[in-house]
Amino acid sequence: MAEVEPVSTNNKDDMQEEIPGVMTTSTSAISDFLKKTKAQDLINWGRKNSLWFTVNAMGCCGVELLSTGMAHYDTDRFGIIPRNSPRHADVLIISGYVTKKYFPALKRIWDQMPAPKWVIAFGDCAISGGPFYESYSTRQNIDEVFPVDIYVPGCPPRCEALIQAFYELQKKIVAKKDKGTDY
Amino acid sequence: MDAKAIIDTLSSQFTGVIYDAQVESDIRILAKVKNENVKDICQYLKEELSFGHLCCELGVDHPERNEIEVVYVIGSYEHPVVLTLKAILPRDNPEIESVVPVYWNANWYERETYELFGVKYLNHPDLRPLVLPQDMLGEWPLRKDYKGFPNKTAKNLV
């Protein structure tokens, strides 16, 4: 969250919206204030229990990602629900190699997601390139582009590993150590 | 028809165009063709000899001979024979007639061979890269002298 200069509202022409009995602001002063109070704990409790993720199956790890969201592993009980639109999602799971052709689309998905948002690097390919670490057509060092919170090693990792990744992400959100929010 | 009969028919129809023909086994024939006649040969194979299935079309790079081979693997539903045809192109300007008018499924094979080896297919309906991004066109990644492989930018290796 970038610092925004407070806009002077003394001049009537600068007022963006005139609602009787309501003060409007264009700064993030309220959320910045809330981050210092106990109210943020309540907000984080709500956020950690509704980690909706994008269905973005990019490689063979995507099969594990899909089955995690289905009935057998039943992540709905943790509030982890697969969403088909990035505009509804909180968590981007990079589930496989990122080819140079797919990278602009992945960046666009990330830009479409509303904040606060988190990233999980799922599988060896997303972490280090995996077997494609020397390839001419994949993009390496994806953690320099996205703020990755959780790394899940494995080729592919099991569905239980992804559930544990969500659990660790919940613990990071409660401890205010996640990269999705700027404390 | 068995393999011997097929290659005899083909050689007599296209004298001098098909050379180095050899019967590798009962089910495989290997032959080289002149690259300006590939489409005519495929037309004849499909219409007269009922070789209706283009299994595969690929490129092979030979930098020591300064050549790029384009390989056509053609199967049939009537004869138990798979035919392998090779056309040899110069490496600095590889151009060959497209066989898409004969075998429609050659479309994506030729687009892939184009982006990976730089073989230009004349009269192809839609010659643009298939799986590589547009800005990698011209690098020809599967040629042996490609400088971008191995790519040493990965940092998180163990």
Coordinates of C-alpha atoms in Angstrom, one line a residue:
Chain A
M1 CA 0.0 0.0 0.0
A2 CA 1.7 3.2 -1.2
E3 CA 1.7 6.3 0.9
V4 CA -0.9 8.7 -0.5
E5 CA -0.7 12.4 0.2
P6 CA -3.8 13.7 2.0
V7 CA -6.0 15.6 -0.3
S8 CA -7.2 19.0 1.0
T9 CA -11.0 19.0 1.2
N10 CA -11.4 22.6 2.3
N11 CA -12.1 23.8 -1.2
K12 CA -15.6 22.8 -2.3
D13 CA -14.3 22.2 -5.9
D14 CA -11.9 19.5 -4.7
M15 CA -14.7 17.4 -3.1
Q16 CA -15.0 14.2 -5.1
E17 CA -18.4 13.3 -3.9
E18 CA -21.0 15.1 -1.8
I19 CA -23.0 12.8 0.5
P20 CA -25.0 14.5 3.3
G21 CA -23.8 13.4 6.7
V22 CA -20.9 11.3 5.3
M23 CA -17.2 12.3 5.1
T24 CA -15.4 10.8 2.1
T25 CA -11.6 10.4 1.8
S26 CA -9.3 9.3 -0.9
T27 CA -6.4 8.4 1.4
S28 CA -5.6 5.1 3.0
A29 CA -5.4 6.8 6.4
I30 CA -8.1 4.7 7.9
S31 CA -6.7 1.3 6.9
D32 CA -3.2 2.5 8.0
F33 CA -4.7 3.4 11.4
L34 CA -6.5 0.1 11.6
K35 CA -3.3 -1.9 11.0
K36 CA -1.9 -0.6 14.3
T37 CA -5.0 -1.7 16.3
K38 CA -6.6 -4.9 17.5
A39 CA -9.1 -4.5 14.7
Q40 CA -6.6 -5.8 12.2
D41 CA -6.5 -9.1 14.1
L42 CA -10.2 -9.5 13.4
I43 CA -9.8 -8.5 9.8
N44 CA -7.0 -11.1 9.4
W45 CA -9.1 -13.7 11.0
G46 CA -11.7 -13.1 8.4
R47 CA -9.1 -13.1 5.6
K48 CA -7.4 -16.3 6.6
N49 CA -10.7 -18.2 6.7
S50 CA -11.7 -17.3 3.1
L51 CA -8.6 -17.9 1.0
W52 CA -10.2 -18.4 -2.4
F53 CA -7.7 -19.5 -5.1
T54 CA -7.6 -19.2 -8.9
V55 CA -8.1 -22.3 -10.9
N56 CA -4.9 -21.8 -13.0
A57 CA -3.6 -25.2 -13.9
M58 CA -0.3 -24.5 -15.7
G59 CA 1.6 -27.8 -15.7
C60 CA 1.3 -31.3 -14.4
C61 CA 1.0 -29.9 -10.9
G62 CA -2.2 -28.4 -12.0
V63 CA -3.8 -31.9 -11.8
E64 CA -3.0 -31.9 -8.1
L65 CA -4.3 -28.4 -7.8
L66 CA -7.6 -29.3 -9.4
S67 CA -8.1 -32.4 -7.3
T68 CA -7.4 -30.4 -4.1
G69 CA -10.4 -28.3 -4.8
M70 CA -12.7 -31.2 -5.5
A71 CA -14.8 -33.4 -3.2
H72 CA -12.2 -35.9 -2.0
Y73 CA -9.9 -33.4 -0.2
D74 CA -12.8 -31.0 0.4
T75 CA -10.9 -27.7 1.1
D76 CA -14.3 -26.0 1.5
R77 CA -14.2 -26.9 5.2
F78 CA -11.2 -24.4 5.6
G79 CA -12.9 -21.8 3.5
I80 CA -10.6 -22.5 0.6
I81 CA -12.7 -22.4 -2.5
P82 CA -11.6 -22.6 -6.2
R83 CA -12.7 -19.6 -8.2
N84 CA -12.8 -19.4 -11.9
S85 CA -12.4 -15.6 -12.1
P86 CA -9.3 -14.0 -10.9
R87 CA -11.4 -11.0 -9.8
H88 CA -12.9 -13.2 -7.1
A89 CA -9.7 -14.8 -5.9
D90 CA -7.2 -14.1 -3.1
V91 CA -4.5 -16.6 -3.8
L92 CA -2.6 -17.2 -7.0
I93 CA -1.1 -20.7 -7.2
I94 CA 1.7 -20.9 -9.7
S95 CA 1.3 -24.5 -10.5
G96 CA 4.1 -25.4 -12.9
Y97 CA 6.6 -24.0 -15.4
V98 CA 6.0 -20.5 -16.7
T99 CA 6.7 -20.4 -20.4
K100 CA 7.6 -17.2 -22.1
K101 CA 4.4 -17.3 -24.0
Y102 CA 2.2 -17.8 -20.9
F103 CA 4.0 -15.2 -18.7
P104 CA 2.1 -12.1 -20.0
A105 CA -1.2 -13.9 -19.3
L106 CA -0.1 -14.9 -15.8
K107 CA 0.9 -11.3 -15.1
R108 CA -2.5 -10.2 -16.3
I109 CA -4.2 -12.6 -14.0
W110 CA -2.2 -11.3 -11.1
D111 CA -3.0 -7.7 -12.0
Q112 CA -6.7 -8.5 -12.1
M113 CA -6.8 -9.9 -8.6
P114 CA -8.0 -7.5 -6.0
A115 CA -5.7 -6.8 -3.0
P116 CA -5.0 -8.3 -0.5
K117 CA -3.6 -11.2 -2.5
W118 CA -1.0 -13.9 -1.9
V119 CA 1.1 -16.2 -4.1
I120 CA 2.0 -19.9 -3.6
A121 CA 4.8 -21.4 -5.7
F122 CA 3.6 -25.0 -6.2
G123 CA 6.0 -27.6 -7.4
D124 CA 9.7 -27.6 -8.3
C125 CA 9.1 -25.9 -11.7
A126 CA 7.7 -22.8 -10.1
I127 CA 10.4 -22.7 -7.5
S128 CA 13.6 -23.4 -9.4
G129 CA 12.7 -24.3 -13.0
G130 CA 12.6 -28.1 -12.2
P131 CA 13.7 -30.2 -15.2
F132 CA 13.3 -27.2 -17.4
Y133 CA 15.9 -25.0 -15.6
E134 CA 18.0 -24.7 -18.8
S135 CA 15.2 -24.4 -21.3
Y136 CA 15.0 -21.8 -23.9
S137 CA 11.2 -21.4 -23.7
T138 CA 10.6 -21.1 -19.9
R139 CA 11.0 -18.1 -17.7
Q140 CA 13.2 -18.6 -14.7
N141 CA 13.3 -17.0 -11.2
I142 CA 9.6 -16.4 -11.0
D143 CA 9.9 -15.4 -7.3
E144 CA 11.5 -12.1 -8.5
V145 CA 8.3 -11.2 -10.3
F146 CA 5.7 -12.3 -7.8
P147 CA 5.9 -11.9 -4.0
V148 CA 5.8 -15.6 -3.1
D149 CA 4.7 -16.4 0.4
I150 CA 4.8 -20.2 0.4
Y151 CA 7.0 -22.6 -1.5
V152 CA 5.8 -26.2 -1.9
P153 CA 8.5 -28.5 -3.1
G154 CA 7.7 -31.8 -4.9
C155 CA 7.3 -33.1 -8.4
P156 CA 4.4 -32.9 -8.1
P157 CA 3.5 -32.2 -4.5
R158 CA 0.6 -34.1 -3.1
C159 CA -2.7 -32.5 -2.4
E160 CA -2.1 -32.7 1.3
A161 CA 1.0 -30.6 0.7
L162 CA -1.1 -27.9 -0.8
I163 CA -3.5 -28.0 2.1
Q164 CA -0.5 -27.6 4.4
A165 CA 0.7 -24.7 2.3
F166 CA -2.7 -23.0 2.9
Y167 CA -2.4 -23.8 6.6
E168 CA 1.1 -22.2 6.7
L169 CA -0.3 -19.2 4.8
Q170 CA -3.0 -18.8 7.4
K171 CA -0.4 -18.9 10.1
K172 CA 1.6 -16.2 8.4
I173 CA -1.5 -14.0 8.0
V174 CA -2.3 -14.3 11.7
A175 CA 1.2 -13.5 12.6
K176 CA 1.2 -10.5 10.2
K177 CA 4.2 -11.8 8.4
D178 CA 2.7 -12.3 4.9
K179 CA 3.7 -10.3 1.9
G180 CA 0.1 -9.7 0.7
T181 CA -0.4 -6.8 3.2
D182 CA 2.1 -4.1 3.9
Y183 CA 2.3 -3.7 7.7
Chain B
M1 CA 0.9 -54.4 -51.8
D2 CA 4.1 -55.2 -49.9
A3 CA 7.0 -52.8 -49.4
K4 CA 8.9 -53.9 -52.5
A5 CA 6.0 -53.4 -54.8
I6 CA 5.2 -50.0 -53.4
I7 CA 8.7 -48.6 -53.8
D8 CA 9.0 -50.1 -57.3
T9 CA 5.7 -48.4 -58.3
L10 CA 6.8 -45.1 -56.8
S11 CA 10.3 -45.2 -58.4
S12 CA 8.9 -46.0 -61.9
Q13 CA 6.4 -43.2 -61.6
F14 CA 8.9 -40.6 -60.5
T15 CA 12.2 -41.6 -62.1
G16 CA 15.1 -39.6 -60.9
V17 CA 13.0 -37.7 -58.3
I18 CA 13.1 -40.5 -55.7
Y19 CA 16.6 -41.8 -55.0
D20 CA 18.5 -43.8 -52.4
A21 CA 15.3 -45.9 -51.9
Q22 CA 15.8 -48.8 -49.5
V23 CA 13.4 -51.3 -48.0
E24 CA 14.4 -51.4 -44.3
S25 CA 12.1 -54.2 -43.3
D26 CA 8.7 -55.6 -44.3
I27 CA 6.9 -52.6 -43.0
R28 CA 9.4 -49.7 -43.4
I29 CA 10.6 -47.9 -46.6
L30 CA 13.1 -45.1 -46.5
A31 CA 13.6 -42.8 -49.5
K32 CA 15.0 -39.4 -50.4
V33 CA 13.1 -37.0 -52.7
K34 CA 13.9 -33.9 -54.6
N35 CA 12.5 -31.0 -52.6
E36 CA 10.6 -29.4 -55.5
N37 CA 8.5 -32.5 -56.1
V38 CA 7.4 -33.3 -52.6
K39 CA 3.8 -32.1 -53.1
D40 CA 3.4 -34.1 -56.4
I41 CA 4.7 -37.3 -54.7
C42 CA 2.3 -36.8 -51.7
Q43 CA -0.6 -36.2 -54.1
Y44 CA 0.2 -39.4 -56.0
L45 CA 0.7 -41.4 -52.8
K46 CA -2.6 -40.2 -51.4
E47 CA -4.8 -40.7 -54.5
E48 CA -3.2 -43.6 -56.3
L49 CA -1.6 -45.7 -53.5
S50 CA -4.0 -44.9 -50.7
F51 CA -1.4 -43.5 -48.3
G52 CA -3.9 -41.3 -46.6
H53 CA -2.3 -40.7 -43.2
L54 CA 0.6 -38.3 -42.6
C55 CA 1.8 -39.5 -39.2
C56 CA 4.4 -36.9 -38.7
E57 CA 6.5 -34.2 -40.3
L58 CA 9.7 -32.9 -38.7
G59 CA 13.0 -31.3 -39.3
V60 CA 16.5 -32.5 -38.7
D61 CA 19.5 -30.2 -38.5
H62 CA 22.9 -31.3 -39.9
P63 CA 25.4 -28.5 -39.5
E64 CA 28.4 -30.5 -40.6
R65 CA 26.8 -31.1 -44.0
N66 CA 25.2 -27.7 -44.1
E67 CA 21.8 -29.2 -44.6
I68 CA 18.3 -29.4 -43.0
E69 CA 16.3 -32.5 -43.6
V70 CA 12.5 -32.3 -43.7
V71 CA 11.1 -35.8 -42.9
Y72 CA 7.7 -37.0 -43.9
V73 CA 6.4 -40.2 -42.3
I74 CA 3.4 -41.4 -44.2
G75 CA 1.2 -44.4 -43.3
S76 CA -1.6 -46.2 -44.9
Y77 CA -4.8 -47.9 -43.8
E78 CA -4.6 -50.5 -46.6
H79 CA -1.0 -51.5 -46.8
P80 CA 1.0 -52.6 -43.8
V81 CA 3.8 -50.2 -44.7
V82 CA 5.1 -46.9 -43.3
L83 CA 6.9 -44.7 -45.8
T84 CA 9.6 -42.3 -44.7
L85 CA 10.5 -39.6 -47.2
K86 CA 13.4 -37.1 -46.7
A87 CA 13.8 -33.9 -48.5
I88 CA 17.2 -32.2 -48.1
L89 CA 17.3 -28.4 -48.0
P90 CA 20.2 -25.9 -47.8
R91 CA 20.8 -24.6 -44.3
D92 CA 21.1 -20.9 -45.1
N93 CA 17.8 -20.7 -47.0
P94 CA 15.5 -23.7 -46.4
E95 CA 12.4 -23.4 -48.5
I96 CA 10.0 -26.2 -49.5
E97 CA 6.5 -26.5 -50.9
S98 CA 3.8 -27.0 -48.3
V99 CA 1.9 -30.3 -48.3
V100 CA -1.1 -28.8 -46.5
P101 CA -3.3 -28.9 -49.7
V102 CA -2.8 -32.7 -49.7
Y103 CA -2.6 -33.6 -46.0
W104 CA -4.5 -31.0 -44.0
N105 CA -3.0 -32.1 -40.7
A106 CA 0.5 -31.0 -41.9
N107 CA -0.6 -27.4 -40.9
W108 CA 0.6 -27.5 -37.3
Y109 CA 3.6 -29.7 -38.1
E110 CA 4.8 -27.2 -40.6
R111 CA 4.2 -24.3 -38.3
E112 CA 6.2 -26.0 -35.5
T113 CA 9.0 -26.9 -37.9
Y114 CA 9.0 -23.3 -39.1
E115 CA 9.4 -21.8 -35.6
L116 CA 12.0 -24.4 -34.4
F117 CA 14.2 -24.8 -37.5
G118 CA 13.3 -21.9 -39.7
V119 CA 12.1 -24.0 -42.7
K120 CA 9.9 -21.7 -44.8
Y121 CA 6.9 -23.5 -46.3
L122 CA 5.7 -21.9 -49.6
N123 CA 2.0 -21.6 -50.0
H124 CA 1.2 -22.5 -46.5
P125 CA -2.2 -21.1 -45.5
D126 CA -1.2 -19.7 -42.1
L127 CA 2.6 -19.7 -41.4
R128 CA 3.1 -18.2 -38.0
P129 CA 4.6 -19.5 -34.8
L130 CA 2.7 -22.3 -33.0
V131 CA 3.9 -22.5 -29.4
L132 CA 6.7 -20.0 -29.2
P133 CA 6.1 -16.3 -28.6
Q134 CA 6.3 -14.0 -31.6
D135 CA 9.4 -12.3 -30.5
M136 CA 11.4 -15.5 -30.4
L137 CA 10.9 -15.9 -34.2
G138 CA 14.2 -15.9 -35.9
E139 CA 16.2 -17.7 -33.1
W140 CA 15.4 -21.2 -34.4
P141 CA 15.9 -22.9 -31.0
L142 CA 16.3 -26.5 -32.3
R143 CA 19.2 -25.8 -34.6
K144 CA 22.4 -27.2 -33.3
D145 CA 24.3 -23.9 -33.2
Y146 CA 21.6 -22.2 -31.1
K147 CA 23.3 -20.0 -28.5
G148 CA 20.3 -19.7 -26.1
F149 CA 20.7 -23.2 -24.8
P150 CA 21.6 -24.1 -22.0
N151 CA 20.0 -21.0 -20.4
K152 CA 22.0 -20.3 -17.2
T153 CA 19.7 -17.7 -15.6
A154 CA 18.1 -19.9 -13.0
K155 CA 19.2 -18.9 -9.5
N156 CA 17.3 -21.1 -7.0
L157 CA 19.0 -24.3 -7.9
V158 CA 20.1 -26.7 -5.2

